[in-house]
């Protein structure tokens, strides 16, 4: 289909069914419209948002991932790349089946009132047509502007044009959400279930497979470039489980796209889309999404893409990592060093030569060290904070002690003085 006009420029099939009436299960090709786009449009999620991919029961519905493989905590982007089922159903469940069904209908998709959460994975009562699915993906290709697909450009009779198709269009989602979905589907085409398309310069794609534990029955690849939208399908009464949307339909899509004119165009990035660094340490260890602050170490800064309507709050995780009660005082022939270790970081005690003399683990609480006075002159100690994997965060200024002996007549031989 031509994304500009909505015109179908090529169609071929070895079955005689009307493509505008013949309905089949679309498998996972519905996930963008029933799970990820509602989440993006809500302003609560971005591609980097963490989500827990694990076996989950939703009332009387218990979806399974392909080959029962679960990733644990992952980003929404990763869930799209691998076409994980549970994260998609989890998001749709959060917003409610009625909401996501109505949301998807704006793209030209139609549903039965009986369709529940299983519809997110293509388990529909009636299914979709090839043209409905093409219309939905063409909306993403057009940056969130919907138009109807048509086979007919014009009708002439006796040399006179009696009908001309003028495409009507309407924005149904924000350009930002459409682009973020495209960004994730580009990743699926580069390194995910549609990676057979990775040789195509600029393409976004989503695969889908419908089947049971014994056989697959429908396999899809929905894809688009800035100029064209393509829906490639394979229908069978009972196909081997090895036949999936990432196989034959994606290979067919590749053949189709290779015959089309080569374009150097890229998908247009809307003004409301931006990149920002997140606190990767907090993200990986606590599964929280926060922007990096000025105190976040370079090693833990991770770039991520956002809509400007959803920018996370800055992280305060690395603020004030050092004990505030660090003290060094005199004892009887010794120096007493003390501090209170917090719950987040390792606190190291080193001398002025950089030698480590003590290490307090996170949560150690109050620490008091007795350090014998074995040297004469200037001695000092400082504290530094580091993460559990050894990344330096910050250090204090040293606390100094001046220790010397006087042999002068004024003070007498062997008197010791300490100046703090």
mmCIF file of C-alpha atoms in Angstrom:
data_model
loop_
_atom_site.group_PDB
_atom_site.id
_atom_site.type_symbol
_atom_site.label_atom_id
_atom_site.label_comp_id
_atom_site.label_asym_id
_atom_site.label_seq_id
_atom_site.Cartn_x
_atom_site.Cartn_y
_atom_site.Cartn_z
ATOM 1 C CA UNK A 1 0.000 0.000 0.000
ATOM 2 C CA UNK A 2 1.065 3.571 -0.711
ATOM 3 C CA UNK A 3 1.234 5.382 2.638
ATOM 4 C CA UNK A 4 0.586 8.758 1.051
ATOM 5 C CA UNK A 5 -2.694 7.913 -0.692
ATOM 6 C CA UNK A 6 -3.871 4.770 1.098
ATOM 7 C CA UNK A 7 -4.012 3.054 -2.278
ATOM 8 C CA UNK A 8 -3.271 -0.663 -2.545
ATOM 9 C CA UNK A 9 -0.692 -0.895 -5.291
ATOM 10 C CA UNK A 10 -0.230 -4.684 -5.222
ATOM 11 C CA UNK A 11 -2.177 -7.694 -3.988
ATOM 12 C CA UNK A 12 -1.708 -11.371 -4.659
ATOM 13 C CA UNK A 13 -3.107 -14.554 -3.169
ATOM 14 C CA UNK A 14 -3.612 -18.187 -4.048
ATOM 15 C CA UNK A 15 -7.031 -18.241 -2.384
ATOM 16 C CA UNK A 16 -10.197 -16.729 -3.796
ATOM 17 C CA UNK A 17 -11.435 -15.025 -0.633
ATOM 18 C CA UNK A 18 -12.239 -11.310 -0.674
ATOM 19 C CA UNK A 19 -9.313 -9.647 1.210
ATOM 20 C CA UNK A 20 -11.743 -7.121 2.698
ATOM 21 C CA UNK A 21 -13.953 -9.864 4.157
ATOM 22 C CA UNK A 22 -11.744 -12.894 4.852
ATOM 23 C CA UNK A 23 -10.925 -12.922 8.595
ATOM 24 C CA UNK A 24 -8.148 -14.758 10.378
ATOM 25 C CA UNK A 25 -6.395 -14.536 13.744
ATOM 26 C CA UNK A 26 -3.639 -11.900 13.520
ATOM 27 C CA UNK A 27 -1.500 -13.304 16.337
ATOM 28 C CA UNK A 28 0.886 -10.836 17.961
ATOM 29 C CA UNK A 29 0.481 -8.220 15.239
ATOM 30 C CA UNK A 30 -2.278 -6.729 17.441
ATOM 31 C CA UNK A 31 0.064 -6.040 20.379
ATOM 32 C CA UNK A 32 1.061 -2.517 19.285
ATOM 33 C CA UNK A 33 -2.578 -1.400 19.083
ATOM 34 C CA UNK A 34 -3.974 -3.125 22.182
ATOM 35 C CA UNK A 35 -1.005 -2.867 24.560
ATOM 36 C CA UNK A 36 1.962 -0.702 23.684
ATOM 37 C CA UNK A 37 0.318 2.287 22.013
ATOM 38 C CA UNK A 38 -2.305 2.687 24.784
ATOM 39 C CA UNK A 39 0.593 2.625 27.258
ATOM 40 C CA UNK A 40 2.588 5.230 25.308
ATOM 41 C CA UNK A 41 -0.426 7.480 24.830
ATOM 42 C CA UNK A 42 -1.193 7.368 28.553
ATOM 43 C CA UNK A 43 2.003 9.303 29.267
ATOM 44 C CA UNK A 44 2.990 6.725 31.890
ATOM 45 C CA UNK A 45 5.335 4.627 29.762
ATOM 46 C CA UNK A 46 8.219 4.896 27.327
ATOM 47 C CA UNK A 47 10.214 2.246 25.415
ATOM 48 C CA UNK A 48 12.707 1.995 28.295
ATOM 49 C CA UNK A 49 10.028 1.523 30.984
ATOM 50 C CA UNK A 50 10.713 -1.656 32.978
ATOM 51 C CA UNK A 51 8.130 -4.427 33.061
ATOM 52 C CA UNK A 52 8.241 -7.864 34.677
ATOM 53 C CA UNK A 53 8.021 -10.720 32.206
ATOM 54 C CA UNK A 54 7.027 -13.761 34.235
ATOM 55 C CA UNK A 55 4.296 -16.366 34.251
ATOM 56 C CA UNK A 56 1.159 -14.451 35.261
ATOM 57 C CA UNK A 57 -2.518 -15.312 35.662
ATOM 58 C CA UNK A 58 -5.119 -12.682 34.722
ATOM 59 C CA UNK A 59 -8.362 -13.928 36.237
ATOM 60 C CA UNK A 60 -9.131 -17.084 34.265
ATOM 61 C CA UNK A 61 -6.591 -16.286 31.543
ATOM 62 C CA UNK A 62 -2.973 -17.439 31.724
ATOM 63 C CA UNK A 63 -0.970 -16.501 28.619
ATOM 64 C CA UNK A 64 2.342 -18.194 27.868
ATOM 65 C CA UNK A 65 5.419 -16.872 26.116
ATOM 66 C CA UNK A 66 6.803 -18.655 23.092
ATOM 67 C CA UNK A 67 8.527 -21.867 24.254
ATOM 68 C CA UNK A 68 7.690 -20.849 27.845
ATOM 69 C CA UNK A 69 10.717 -18.531 28.005
ATOM 70 C CA UNK A 70 10.422 -15.564 30.396
ATOM 71 C CA UNK A 71 12.943 -12.733 30.724
ATOM 72 C CA UNK A 72 12.174 -11.417 34.193
ATOM 73 C CA UNK A 73 12.589 -7.647 34.324
ATOM 74 C CA UNK A 74 12.962 -6.162 30.857
ATOM 75 C CA UNK A 75 12.153 -2.947 29.007
ATOM 76 C CA UNK A 76 9.035 -2.534 26.903
ATOM 77 C CA UNK A 77 11.376 -2.189 23.929
ATOM 78 C CA UNK A 78 12.896 -5.597 24.701
ATOM 79 C CA UNK A 79 9.422 -7.110 25.067
ATOM 80 C CA UNK A 80 8.517 -5.819 21.596
ATOM 81 C CA UNK A 81 11.770 -7.118 20.093
ATOM 82 C CA UNK A 82 11.228 -10.630 21.470
ATOM 83 C CA UNK A 83 7.431 -10.501 21.043
ATOM 84 C CA UNK A 84 6.927 -11.556 24.659
ATOM 85 C CA UNK A 85 3.269 -12.226 25.429
ATOM 86 C CA UNK A 86 2.969 -11.596 29.155
ATOM 87 C CA UNK A 87 4.161 -7.936 29.141
ATOM 88 C CA UNK A 88 1.660 -7.075 26.387
ATOM 89 C CA UNK A 89 -1.251 -8.684 28.234
ATOM 90 C CA UNK A 90 -0.103 -7.076 31.484
ATOM 91 C CA UNK A 91 -0.291 -3.585 29.956
ATOM 92 C CA UNK A 92 -3.654 -4.254 28.322
ATOM 93 C CA UNK A 93 -4.979 -5.564 31.643
ATOM 94 C CA UNK A 94 -3.805 -2.404 33.396
ATOM 95 C CA UNK A 95 -5.831 -0.183 31.082
ATOM 96 C CA UNK A 96 -8.802 -2.560 30.773
ATOM 97 C CA UNK A 97 -9.994 -4.626 27.834
ATOM 98 C CA UNK A 98 -12.793 -2.197 26.943
ATOM 99 C CA UNK A 99 -10.356 0.712 26.751
ATOM 100 C CA UNK A 100 -7.734 -1.044 24.638
ATOM 101 C CA UNK A 101 -10.357 -2.576 22.343
ATOM 102 C CA UNK A 102 -11.888 0.841 21.703
ATOM 103 C CA UNK A 103 -8.404 2.266 21.257
ATOM 104 C CA UNK A 104 -7.518 -0.301 18.590
ATOM 105 C CA UNK A 105 -10.782 0.274 16.740
ATOM 106 C CA UNK A 106 -9.617 3.811 15.927
ATOM 107 C CA UNK A 107 -7.019 2.221 13.645
ATOM 108 C CA UNK A 108 -9.671 0.488 11.536
ATOM 109 C CA UNK A 109 -9.593 -2.826 13.398
ATOM 110 C CA UNK A 110 -12.918 -4.430 14.339
ATOM 111 C CA UNK A 111 -13.736 -6.596 17.330
ATOM 112 C CA UNK A 112 -16.469 -8.812 18.678
ATOM 113 C CA UNK A 113 -17.922 -7.817 22.033
ATOM 114 C CA UNK A 114 -16.838 -11.236 23.317
ATOM 115 C CA UNK A 115 -13.159 -10.524 22.656
ATOM 116 C CA UNK A 116 -11.239 -10.467 25.949
ATOM 117 C CA UNK A 117 -7.596 -10.195 26.938
ATOM 118 C CA UNK A 118 -6.669 -13.063 24.630
ATOM 119 C CA UNK A 119 -7.398 -10.702 21.726
ATOM 120 C CA UNK A 120 -4.161 -8.870 22.614
ATOM 121 C CA UNK A 121 -2.352 -11.954 21.301
ATOM 122 C CA UNK A 122 -4.723 -12.407 18.358
ATOM 123 C CA UNK A 123 -7.179 -14.748 20.086
ATOM 124 C CA UNK A 124 -10.252 -13.109 18.591
ATOM 125 C CA UNK A 125 -13.758 -14.383 18.001
ATOM 126 C CA UNK A 126 -13.800 -13.270 14.358
ATOM 127 C CA UNK A 127 -10.266 -12.137 13.534
ATOM 128 C CA UNK A 128 -9.144 -9.326 11.225
ATOM 129 C CA UNK A 129 -8.843 -8.853 7.483
ATOM 130 C CA UNK A 130 -5.604 -8.228 5.666
ATOM 131 C CA UNK A 131 -6.788 -4.749 4.739
ATOM 132 C CA UNK A 132 -7.775 -3.859 8.313
ATOM 133 C CA UNK A 133 -4.344 -4.796 9.547
ATOM 134 C CA UNK A 134 -2.698 -2.941 6.684
ATOM 135 C CA UNK A 135 -4.723 0.158 7.505
ATOM 136 C CA UNK A 136 -3.636 -0.012 11.159
ATOM 137 C CA UNK A 137 0.059 -0.287 10.347
ATOM 138 C CA UNK A 138 -0.186 2.361 7.647
ATOM 139 C CA UNK A 139 -1.378 4.721 10.408
ATOM 140 C CA UNK A 140 1.926 4.193 12.216
ATOM 141 C CA UNK A 141 3.824 4.716 8.976
ATOM 142 C CA UNK A 142 1.959 8.023 8.604
ATOM 143 C CA UNK A 143 2.956 9.239 12.065
ATOM 144 C CA UNK A 144 -0.403 8.587 13.734
ATOM 145 C CA UNK A 145 -2.638 9.883 10.909
ATOM 146 C CA UNK A 146 -5.285 7.381 9.871
ATOM 147 C CA UNK A 147 -6.700 6.912 6.388
ATOM 148 C CA UNK A 148 -8.672 4.115 4.774
ATOM 149 C CA UNK A 149 -7.096 1.623 2.417
ATOM 150 C CA UNK A 150 -8.675 1.346 -1.010
ATOM 151 C CA UNK A 151 -8.239 -0.723 -4.149
ATOM 152 C CA UNK A 152 -9.895 1.880 -6.367
ATOM 153 C CA UNK A 153 -8.241 5.140 -7.345
ATOM 154 C CA UNK A 154 -10.789 6.206 -9.949
ATOM 155 C CA UNK A 155 -13.554 4.841 -12.199
ATOM 156 C CA UNK A 156 -13.966 5.942 -15.785
ATOM 157 C CA UNK A 157 -16.935 5.384 -18.069
ATOM 158 C CA UNK A 158 -16.756 6.283 -21.736
ATOM 159 C CA UNK A 159 -13.627 8.321 -21.052
ATOM 160 C CA UNK A 160 -15.294 10.269 -18.271
ATOM 161 C CA UNK A 161 -14.199 10.005 -14.647
ATOM 162 C CA UNK A 162 -17.305 9.167 -12.645
ATOM 163 C CA UNK A 163 -15.500 8.414 -9.370
ATOM 164 C CA UNK A 164 -12.251 9.645 -7.855
ATOM 165 C CA UNK A 165 -10.922 8.491 -4.495
ATOM 166 C CA UNK A 166 -9.861 11.362 -2.283
ATOM 167 C CA UNK A 167 -8.240 10.005 0.884
ATOM 168 C CA UNK A 168 -9.653 11.421 4.090
ATOM 169 C CA UNK A 169 -7.289 11.487 7.014
ATOM 170 C CA UNK A 170 -7.503 12.172 10.729
ATOM 171 C CA UNK A 171 -4.950 12.135 13.508
ATOM 172 C CA UNK A 172 -5.862 9.444 16.028
ATOM 173 C CA UNK A 173 -2.705 9.281 18.169
ATOM 174 C CA UNK A 174 0.113 11.694 18.830
ATOM 175 C CA UNK A 175 3.053 11.829 16.463
ATOM 176 C CA UNK A 176 5.290 11.143 19.465
ATOM 177 C CA UNK A 177 3.574 7.857 20.368
ATOM 178 C CA UNK A 178 3.532 6.753 16.734
ATOM 179 C CA UNK A 179 7.254 7.392 16.414
ATOM 180 C CA UNK A 180 8.148 5.629 19.675
ATOM 181 C CA UNK A 181 6.192 2.572 18.483
ATOM 182 C CA UNK A 182 7.985 2.776 15.144
ATOM 183 C CA UNK A 183 11.313 3.020 16.969
ATOM 184 C CA UNK A 184 10.572 -0.254 18.761
ATOM 185 C CA UNK A 185 9.326 -1.983 15.610
ATOM 186 C CA UNK A 186 12.492 -0.873 13.801
ATOM 187 C CA UNK A 187 14.425 -2.680 16.525
ATOM 188 C CA UNK A 188 12.254 -5.765 15.985
ATOM 189 C CA UNK A 189 13.257 -5.672 12.308
ATOM 190 C CA UNK A 190 16.940 -5.205 13.150
ATOM 191 C CA UNK A 191 17.412 -7.819 15.847
ATOM 192 C CA UNK A 192 14.072 -9.286 16.878
ATOM 193 C CA UNK A 193 11.500 -11.690 15.504
ATOM 194 C CA UNK A 194 11.560 -9.895 12.119
ATOM 195 C CA UNK A 195 15.356 -9.712 11.865
ATOM 196 C CA UNK A 196 15.293 -11.297 8.392
ATOM 197 C CA UNK A 197 14.459 -7.734 7.295
ATOM 198 C CA UNK A 198 17.632 -6.266 8.795
ATOM 199 C CA UNK A 199 19.172 -5.752 5.355
ATOM 200 C CA UNK A 200 16.404 -3.270 4.472
ATOM 201 C CA UNK A 201 17.608 0.210 5.361
ATOM 202 C CA UNK A 202 14.613 1.791 7.074
ATOM 203 C CA UNK A 203 11.804 -0.585 7.987
ATOM 204 C CA UNK A 204 9.621 -1.326 10.999
ATOM 205 C CA UNK A 205 7.955 -4.702 11.427
ATOM 206 C CA UNK A 206 5.944 -6.936 13.733
ATOM 207 C CA UNK A 207 5.458 -10.666 13.350
ATOM 208 C CA UNK A 208 2.523 -12.718 14.568
ATOM 209 C CA UNK A 209 1.706 -16.403 14.882
ATOM 210 C CA UNK A 210 -1.527 -18.154 15.832
ATOM 211 C CA UNK A 211 -1.616 -21.758 16.927
ATOM 212 C CA UNK A 212 -1.908 -24.220 19.777
ATOM 213 C CA UNK A 213 0.369 -26.800 21.382
ATOM 214 C CA UNK A 214 0.123 -29.088 18.353
ATOM 215 C CA UNK A 215 0.238 -26.818 15.282
ATOM 216 C CA UNK A 216 0.232 -23.264 13.970
ATOM 217 C CA UNK A 217 -2.546 -21.999 11.722
ATOM 218 C CA UNK A 218 -1.716 -18.388 10.868
ATOM 219 C CA UNK A 219 1.602 -16.589 10.400
ATOM 220 C CA UNK A 220 2.017 -12.881 9.668
ATOM 221 C CA UNK A 221 4.563 -10.180 9.062
ATOM 222 C CA UNK A 222 3.258 -6.596 9.146
ATOM 223 C CA UNK A 223 5.835 -4.042 8.052
ATOM 224 C CA UNK A 224 6.235 -0.515 6.782
ATOM 225 C CA UNK A 225 8.788 1.913 5.424
ATOM 226 C CA UNK A 226 8.254 5.674 5.149
ATOM 227 C CA UNK A 227 6.610 5.077 1.736
ATOM 228 C CA UNK A 228 4.966 1.640 1.809
ATOM 229 C CA UNK A 229 3.068 -0.713 4.096
ATOM 230 C CA UNK A 230 3.168 -4.455 3.495
ATOM 231 C CA UNK A 231 1.189 -7.300 5.070
ATOM 232 C CA UNK A 232 2.544 -10.770 4.301
ATOM 233 C CA UNK A 233 0.640 -13.802 5.546
ATOM 234 C CA UNK A 234 0.603 -17.562 5.437
ATOM 235 C CA UNK A 235 -2.572 -19.457 6.287
ATOM 236 C CA UNK A 236 -2.757 -23.206 6.823
ATOM 237 C CA UNK A 237 -5.128 -25.731 8.313
ATOM 238 C CA UNK A 238 -2.320 -27.195 10.415
ATOM 239 C CA UNK A 239 1.278 -26.108 10.010
ATOM 240 C CA UNK A 240 4.303 -27.320 11.990
ATOM 241 C CA UNK A 241 5.104 -25.314 15.109
ATOM 242 C CA UNK A 242 8.297 -24.233 13.390
ATOM 243 C CA UNK A 243 6.262 -22.172 10.897
ATOM 244 C CA UNK A 244 5.993 -18.716 12.488
ATOM 245 C CA UNK A 245 5.547 -15.131 11.404
ATOM 246 C CA UNK A 246 9.297 -14.631 11.646
ATOM 247 C CA UNK A 247 9.824 -17.298 8.988
ATOM 248 C CA UNK A 248 8.010 -17.555 5.670
ATOM 249 C CA UNK A 249 5.930 -14.326 5.912
ATOM 250 C CA UNK A 250 9.020 -12.280 6.828
ATOM 251 C CA UNK A 251 10.997 -13.844 3.986
ATOM 252 C CA UNK A 252 8.153 -12.936 1.631
ATOM 253 C CA UNK A 253 8.150 -9.382 2.996
ATOM 254 C CA UNK A 254 11.871 -9.158 2.275
ATOM 255 C CA UNK A 255 11.294 -10.204 -1.349
ATOM 256 C CA UNK A 256 8.521 -7.634 -1.728
ATOM 257 C CA UNK A 257 10.512 -4.785 -0.209
ATOM 258 C CA UNK A 258 13.516 -5.612 -2.380
ATOM 259 C CA UNK A 259 11.418 -5.060 -5.518
ATOM 260 C CA UNK A 260 10.259 -1.591 -4.437
ATOM 261 C CA UNK A 261 12.237 1.565 -5.238
ATOM 262 C CA UNK A 262 15.141 2.111 -2.876
ATOM 263 C CA UNK A 263 14.585 5.110 -0.639
ATOM 264 C CA UNK A 264 17.000 7.039 1.540
ATOM 265 C CA UNK A 265 14.173 8.430 3.667
ATOM 266 C CA UNK A 266 14.018 7.881 7.408
ATOM 267 C CA UNK A 267 10.988 8.017 9.658
ATOM 268 C CA UNK A 268 10.411 11.613 10.740
ATOM 269 C CA UNK A 269 11.291 12.282 14.377
ATOM 270 C CA UNK A 270 8.660 14.620 15.889
ATOM 271 C CA UNK A 271 9.750 17.658 17.867
ATOM 272 C CA UNK A 272 8.229 16.171 21.016
ATOM 273 C CA UNK A 273 10.615 13.203 21.045
ATOM 274 C CA UNK A 274 13.904 13.505 22.886
ATOM 275 C CA UNK A 275 16.809 11.468 24.247
ATOM 276 C CA UNK A 276 17.971 11.667 27.849
ATOM 277 C CA UNK A 277 20.298 9.728 30.160
ATOM 278 C CA UNK A 278 18.742 7.561 32.828
ATOM 279 C CA UNK A 279 20.218 6.288 36.086
ATOM 280 C CA UNK A 280 21.230 2.825 34.884
ATOM 281 C CA UNK A 281 22.294 1.612 38.340
ATOM 282 C CA UNK A 282 18.874 2.319 39.831
ATOM 283 C CA UNK A 283 17.232 0.872 36.713
ATOM 284 C CA UNK A 284 19.185 -2.398 36.760
ATOM 285 C CA UNK A 285 19.162 -2.979 40.509
ATOM 286 C CA UNK A 286 15.795 -1.575 41.619
ATOM 287 C CA UNK A 287 13.879 -1.572 38.298
ATOM 288 C CA UNK A 288 13.036 2.093 38.717
ATOM 289 C CA UNK A 289 13.091 4.601 35.874
ATOM 290 C CA UNK A 290 14.714 7.909 36.807
ATOM 291 C CA UNK A 291 16.771 10.431 34.874
ATOM 292 C CA UNK A 292 20.469 10.541 35.669
ATOM 293 C CA UNK A 293 21.451 13.412 37.935
ATOM 294 C CA UNK A 294 24.691 15.385 37.928
ATOM 295 C CA UNK A 295 25.942 12.940 40.580
ATOM 296 C CA UNK A 296 25.253 9.773 38.577
ATOM 297 C CA UNK A 297 28.612 8.230 37.577
ATOM 298 C CA UNK A 298 29.382 8.027 33.872
ATOM 299 C CA UNK A 299 29.437 4.223 34.043
ATOM 300 C CA UNK A 300 25.752 4.188 34.996
ATOM 301 C CA UNK A 301 24.412 6.669 32.476
ATOM 302 C CA UNK A 302 22.257 5.043 29.815
ATOM 303 C CA UNK A 303 20.675 6.938 26.911
ATOM 304 C CA UNK A 304 16.956 6.392 26.330
ATOM 305 C CA UNK A 305 14.245 7.819 24.099
ATOM 306 C CA UNK A 306 11.201 9.601 25.510
ATOM 307 C CA UNK A 307 8.176 11.589 24.595
ATOM 308 C CA UNK A 308 8.467 15.008 26.195
ATOM 309 C CA UNK A 309 5.093 14.419 27.834
ATOM 310 C CA UNK A 310 6.697 11.573 29.796
ATOM 311 C CA UNK A 311 10.053 12.580 31.217
ATOM 312 C CA UNK A 312 10.925 10.756 34.450
ATOM 313 C CA UNK A 313 11.998 12.599 37.573
ATOM 314 C CA UNK A 314 15.736 12.973 38.247
ATOM 315 C CA UNK A 315 17.304 10.315 40.413
ATOM 316 C CA UNK A 316 18.575 11.238 43.859
ATOM 317 C CA UNK A 317 20.205 7.849 44.376
ATOM 318 C CA UNK A 318 23.772 9.147 44.171
ATOM 319 C CA UNK A 319 23.115 12.342 46.104
ATOM 320 C CA UNK A 320 24.992 12.574 49.423
ATOM 321 C CA UNK A 321 26.688 9.150 49.227
ATOM 322 C CA UNK A 322 29.253 9.923 51.951
ATOM 323 C CA UNK A 323 28.774 9.827 55.731
ATOM 324 C CA UNK A 324 28.130 13.268 57.190
ATOM 325 C CA UNK A 325 29.501 12.410 60.650
ATOM 326 C CA UNK A 326 33.068 11.484 59.598
ATOM 327 C CA UNK A 327 35.338 12.367 62.531
ATOM 328 C CA UNK A 328 38.955 11.897 63.671
ATOM 329 C CA UNK A 329 39.924 12.555 67.293
ATOM 330 C CA UNK A 330 42.713 11.779 69.776
ATOM 331 C CA UNK A 331 42.784 8.810 72.051
ATOM 332 C CA UNK A 332 45.378 7.353 74.401
ATOM 333 C CA UNK A 333 48.255 6.677 72.024
ATOM 334 C CA UNK A 334 45.851 6.235 69.154
ATOM 335 C CA UNK A 335 43.564 8.080 66.790
ATOM 336 C CA UNK A 336 39.822 7.356 66.857
ATOM 337 C CA UNK A 337 38.164 7.465 63.421
ATOM 338 C CA UNK A 338 34.394 7.160 63.223
ATOM 339 C CA UNK A 339 31.515 7.448 60.755
ATOM 340 C CA UNK A 340 28.101 5.950 60.025
ATOM 341 C CA UNK A 341 27.820 3.823 56.867
ATOM 342 C CA UNK A 342 24.573 4.136 54.914
ATOM 343 C CA UNK A 343 22.528 1.392 53.277
ATOM 344 C CA UNK A 344 23.519 1.972 49.643
ATOM 345 C CA UNK A 345 27.280 2.013 49.154
ATOM 346 C CA UNK A 346 30.562 0.522 50.307
ATOM 347 C CA UNK A 347 32.553 3.025 52.384
ATOM 348 C CA UNK A 348 36.343 2.657 52.181
ATOM 349 C CA UNK A 349 38.834 4.186 54.611
ATOM 350 C CA UNK A 350 42.226 4.989 53.096
ATOM 351 C CA UNK A 351 45.304 6.800 54.337
ATOM 352 C CA UNK A 352 47.096 9.632 52.544
ATOM 353 C CA UNK A 353 49.088 7.140 50.471
ATOM 354 C CA UNK A 354 45.921 5.514 49.163
ATOM 355 C CA UNK A 355 46.278 2.365 51.275
ATOM 356 C CA UNK A 356 42.936 0.878 52.250
ATOM 357 C CA UNK A 357 42.711 0.230 55.963
ATOM 358 C CA UNK A 358 39.028 -0.577 56.337
ATOM 359 C CA UNK A 359 35.953 -1.334 54.251
ATOM 360 C CA UNK A 360 32.393 -0.957 55.537
ATOM 361 C CA UNK A 361 29.649 -2.802 53.674
ATOM 362 C CA UNK A 362 26.283 -1.122 53.015
ATOM 363 C CA UNK A 363 24.179 -1.016 56.154
ATOM 364 C CA UNK A 364 27.137 -1.489 58.505
ATOM 365 C CA UNK A 365 25.885 1.401 60.638
ATOM 366 C CA UNK A 366 28.160 3.185 63.085
ATOM 367 C CA UNK A 367 31.866 2.355 62.675
ATOM 368 C CA UNK A 368 34.638 3.333 65.126
ATOM 369 C CA UNK A 369 38.272 2.495 64.401
ATOM 370 C CA UNK A 370 41.230 2.775 66.784
ATOM 371 C CA UNK A 371 44.363 3.524 64.761
ATOM 372 C CA UNK A 372 47.691 3.269 66.663
ATOM 373 C CA UNK A 373 50.013 6.256 66.413
ATOM 374 C CA UNK A 374 52.953 4.579 64.716
ATOM 375 C CA UNK A 375 54.260 7.547 62.752
ATOM 376 C CA UNK A 376 55.522 11.008 63.444
ATOM 377 C CA UNK A 377 54.450 13.907 61.261
ATOM 378 C CA UNK A 378 51.292 14.441 59.265
ATOM 379 C CA UNK A 379 48.882 11.524 59.034
ATOM 380 C CA UNK A 380 45.420 11.580 57.515
ATOM 381 C CA UNK A 381 42.492 9.509 56.413
ATOM 382 C CA UNK A 382 39.632 9.942 53.993
ATOM 383 C CA UNK A 383 36.440 8.115 53.117
ATOM 384 C CA UNK A 384 35.296 7.137 49.650
ATOM 385 C CA UNK A 385 32.021 5.617 48.442
ATOM 386 C CA UNK A 386 31.714 3.016 45.703
ATOM 387 C CA UNK A 387 29.055 0.659 44.374
ATOM 388 C CA UNK A 388 29.040 -3.079 44.941
ATOM 389 C CA UNK A 389 30.683 -3.595 41.542
ATOM 390 C CA UNK A 390 33.542 -1.241 42.347
ATOM 391 C CA UNK A 391 32.529 2.000 40.618
ATOM 392 C CA UNK A 392 33.887 5.062 42.432
ATOM 393 C CA UNK A 393 31.295 7.674 43.383
ATOM 394 C CA UNK A 394 32.845 10.319 45.643
ATOM 395 C CA UNK A 395 35.349 10.895 48.425
ATOM 396 C CA UNK A 396 35.772 13.227 51.375
ATOM 397 C CA UNK A 397 38.556 15.645 52.023
ATOM 398 C CA UNK A 398 41.101 14.020 54.331
ATOM 399 C CA UNK A 399 40.992 14.450 58.082
ATOM 400 C CA UNK A 400 44.551 15.271 59.229
ATOM 401 C CA UNK A 401 46.520 14.823 62.426
ATOM 402 C CA UNK A 402 49.963 16.370 63.167
ATOM 403 C CA UNK A 403 52.040 14.161 65.469
ATOM 404 C CA UNK A 404 55.558 15.124 66.586
ATOM 405 C CA UNK A 405 58.017 14.742 69.498
ATOM 406 C CA UNK A 406 59.957 17.671 71.007
ATOM 407 C CA UNK A 407 63.479 17.419 72.402
ATOM 408 C CA UNK A 408 63.666 21.095 73.310
ATOM 409 C CA UNK A 409 64.472 22.257 76.809
ATOM 410 C CA UNK A 410 61.234 24.182 76.927
ATOM 411 C CA UNK A 411 59.046 21.141 76.666
ATOM 412 C CA UNK A 412 61.369 18.546 77.992
ATOM 413 C CA UNK A 413 62.560 15.429 76.243
ATOM 414 C CA UNK A 414 60.059 13.043 74.734
ATOM 415 C CA UNK A 415 56.905 15.093 75.089
ATOM 416 C CA UNK A 416 54.341 14.259 72.383
ATOM 417 C CA UNK A 417 51.933 16.812 70.939
ATOM 418 C CA UNK A 418 48.924 16.275 68.685
ATOM 419 C CA UNK A 419 47.349 19.051 66.689
ATOM 420 C CA UNK A 420 44.058 18.283 64.960
#
